[in-house]
mmCIF file of C-alpha atoms in Angstrom:
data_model
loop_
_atom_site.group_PDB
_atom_site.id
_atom_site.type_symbol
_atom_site.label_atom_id
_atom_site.label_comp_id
_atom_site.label_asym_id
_atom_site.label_seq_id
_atom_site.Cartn_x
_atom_site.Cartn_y
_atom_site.Cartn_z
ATOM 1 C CA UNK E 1 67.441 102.974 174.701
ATOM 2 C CA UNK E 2 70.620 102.424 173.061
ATOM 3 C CA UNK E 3 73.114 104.740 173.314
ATOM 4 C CA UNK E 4 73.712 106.079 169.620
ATOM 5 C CA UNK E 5 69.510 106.819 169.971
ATOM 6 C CA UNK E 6 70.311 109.472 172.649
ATOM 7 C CA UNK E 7 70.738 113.037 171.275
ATOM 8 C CA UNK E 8 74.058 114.497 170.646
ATOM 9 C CA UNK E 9 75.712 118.256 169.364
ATOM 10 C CA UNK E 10 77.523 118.950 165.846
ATOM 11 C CA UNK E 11 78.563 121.944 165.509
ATOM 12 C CA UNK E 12 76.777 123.381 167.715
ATOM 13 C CA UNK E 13 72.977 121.970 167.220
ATOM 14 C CA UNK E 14 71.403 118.856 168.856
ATOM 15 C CA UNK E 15 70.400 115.791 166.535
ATOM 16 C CA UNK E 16 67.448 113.846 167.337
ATOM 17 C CA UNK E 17 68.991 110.330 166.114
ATOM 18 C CA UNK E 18 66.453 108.059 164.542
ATOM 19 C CA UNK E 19 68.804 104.971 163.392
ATOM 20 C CA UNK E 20 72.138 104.001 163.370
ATOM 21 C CA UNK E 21 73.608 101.967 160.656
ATOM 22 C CA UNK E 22 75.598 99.620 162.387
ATOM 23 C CA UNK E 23 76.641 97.964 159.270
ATOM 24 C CA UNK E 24 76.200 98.624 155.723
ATOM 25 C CA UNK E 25 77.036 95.427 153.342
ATOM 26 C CA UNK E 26 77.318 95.001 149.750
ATOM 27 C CA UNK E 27 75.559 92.052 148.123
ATOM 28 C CA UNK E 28 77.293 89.159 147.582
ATOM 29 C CA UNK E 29 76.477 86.909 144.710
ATOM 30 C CA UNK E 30 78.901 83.830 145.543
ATOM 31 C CA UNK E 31 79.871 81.165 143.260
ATOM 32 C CA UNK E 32 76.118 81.543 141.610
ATOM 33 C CA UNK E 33 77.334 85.360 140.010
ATOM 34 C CA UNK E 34 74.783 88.343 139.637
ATOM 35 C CA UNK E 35 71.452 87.472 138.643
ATOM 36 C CA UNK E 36 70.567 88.198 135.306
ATOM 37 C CA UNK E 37 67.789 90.853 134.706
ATOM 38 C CA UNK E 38 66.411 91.342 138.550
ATOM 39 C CA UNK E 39 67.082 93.116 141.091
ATOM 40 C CA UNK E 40 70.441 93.220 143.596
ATOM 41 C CA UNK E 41 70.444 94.141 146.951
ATOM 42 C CA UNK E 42 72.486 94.841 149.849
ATOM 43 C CA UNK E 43 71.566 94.904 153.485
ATOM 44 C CA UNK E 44 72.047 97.513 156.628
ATOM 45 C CA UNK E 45 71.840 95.843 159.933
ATOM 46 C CA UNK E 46 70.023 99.202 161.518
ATOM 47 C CA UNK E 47 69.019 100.493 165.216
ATOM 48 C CA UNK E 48 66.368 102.329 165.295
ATOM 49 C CA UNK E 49 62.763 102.761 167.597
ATOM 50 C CA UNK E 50 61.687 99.194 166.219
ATOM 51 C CA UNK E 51 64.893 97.463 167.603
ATOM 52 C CA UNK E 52 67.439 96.230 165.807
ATOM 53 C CA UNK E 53 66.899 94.882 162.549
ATOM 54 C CA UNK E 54 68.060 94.220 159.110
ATOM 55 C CA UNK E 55 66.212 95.621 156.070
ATOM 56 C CA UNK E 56 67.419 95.806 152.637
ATOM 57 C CA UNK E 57 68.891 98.351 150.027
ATOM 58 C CA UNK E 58 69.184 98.090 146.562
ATOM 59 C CA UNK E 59 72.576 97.929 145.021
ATOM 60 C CA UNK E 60 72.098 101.325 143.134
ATOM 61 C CA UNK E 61 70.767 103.523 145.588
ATOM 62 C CA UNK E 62 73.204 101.850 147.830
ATOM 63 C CA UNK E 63 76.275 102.652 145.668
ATOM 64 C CA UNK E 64 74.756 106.197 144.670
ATOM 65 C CA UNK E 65 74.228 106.713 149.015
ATOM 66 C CA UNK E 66 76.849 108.117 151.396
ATOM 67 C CA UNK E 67 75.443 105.102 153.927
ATOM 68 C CA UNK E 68 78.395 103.971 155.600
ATOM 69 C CA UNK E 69 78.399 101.759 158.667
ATOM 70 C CA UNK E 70 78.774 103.451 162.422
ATOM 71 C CA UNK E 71 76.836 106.594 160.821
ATOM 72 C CA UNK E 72 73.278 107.937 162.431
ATOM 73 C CA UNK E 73 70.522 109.441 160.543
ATOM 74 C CA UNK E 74 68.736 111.819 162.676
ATOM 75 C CA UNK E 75 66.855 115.291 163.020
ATOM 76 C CA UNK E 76 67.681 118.561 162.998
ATOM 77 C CA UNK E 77 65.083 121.363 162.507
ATOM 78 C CA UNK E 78 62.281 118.684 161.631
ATOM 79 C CA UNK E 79 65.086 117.740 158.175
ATOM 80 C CA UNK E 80 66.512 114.302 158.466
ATOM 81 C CA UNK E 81 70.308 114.298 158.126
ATOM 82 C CA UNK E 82 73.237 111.781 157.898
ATOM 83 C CA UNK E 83 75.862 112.118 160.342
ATOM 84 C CA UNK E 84 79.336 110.985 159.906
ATOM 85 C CA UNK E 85 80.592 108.456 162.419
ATOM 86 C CA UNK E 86 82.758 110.721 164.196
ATOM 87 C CA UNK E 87 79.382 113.088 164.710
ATOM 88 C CA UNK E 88 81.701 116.250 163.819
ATOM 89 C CA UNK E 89 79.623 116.644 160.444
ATOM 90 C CA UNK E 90 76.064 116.207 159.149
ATOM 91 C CA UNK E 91 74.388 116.574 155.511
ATOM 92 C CA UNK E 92 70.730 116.583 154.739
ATOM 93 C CA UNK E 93 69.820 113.339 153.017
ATOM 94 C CA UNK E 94 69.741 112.824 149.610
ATOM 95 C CA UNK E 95 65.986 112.140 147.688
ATOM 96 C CA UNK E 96 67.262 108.562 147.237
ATOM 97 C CA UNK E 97 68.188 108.164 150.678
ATOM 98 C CA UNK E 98 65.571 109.531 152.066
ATOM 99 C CA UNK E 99 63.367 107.487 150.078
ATOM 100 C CA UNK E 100 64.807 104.036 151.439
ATOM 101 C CA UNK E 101 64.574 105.554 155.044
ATOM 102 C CA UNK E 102 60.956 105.953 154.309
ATOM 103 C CA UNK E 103 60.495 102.511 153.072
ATOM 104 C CA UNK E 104 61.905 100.631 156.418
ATOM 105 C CA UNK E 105 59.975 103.110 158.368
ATOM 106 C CA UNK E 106 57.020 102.279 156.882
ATOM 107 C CA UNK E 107 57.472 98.597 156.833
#
């Protein structure tokens, strides 16, 4: 198990960490420019219990997030929270958040 998986204290509690975002990237669009009426997404290159991987986010929940890269999501009291990369803070997730962690989990 990788190291940011082990659990860890903020203030006081333990976190159960179930990723790591390693890196967060906006999309790039290149010399082709955004596409016109679809979709754009970004990508996280994320640790969690099915290895490392990397899944996709769209541009708006991605620009709406607080995802940053070196930042865990994890447990506390059964509520998934984001943790800041020097693990001195956490926040609960937001709905859109949580909704893309659902999505890769389920995938």
């Amino acid at each position: 198990m990788r190291k940011e998986l082990e659990p860890f204290g903020v203030e006081g509690r333990e976190i159960q960490p179930v990723g790591y975002l390693i890196r967060v990237d906006e999309p790039e669009f290149g010399c082709e420019g955004r596409p016109d009426g679809q979709p754009v997404y970004g990508t996280v290159l994320l640790c969690d219990a099915q290895g490392e991987r990397t899944v996709p986010i769209e541009e708006t929940v991605l620009m709406r997030s607080r995802l940053d890269d070196k930042m865990t999501i994890g447990l506390l009291d059964g509520t998934l929270v984001l943790v800041s990369r020097t693990r001195t803070t956490y926040v609960p997730l937001s709905e859109e958040e949580q909704q893309w962690w659902d999505q890769q989990q389920s995938k």
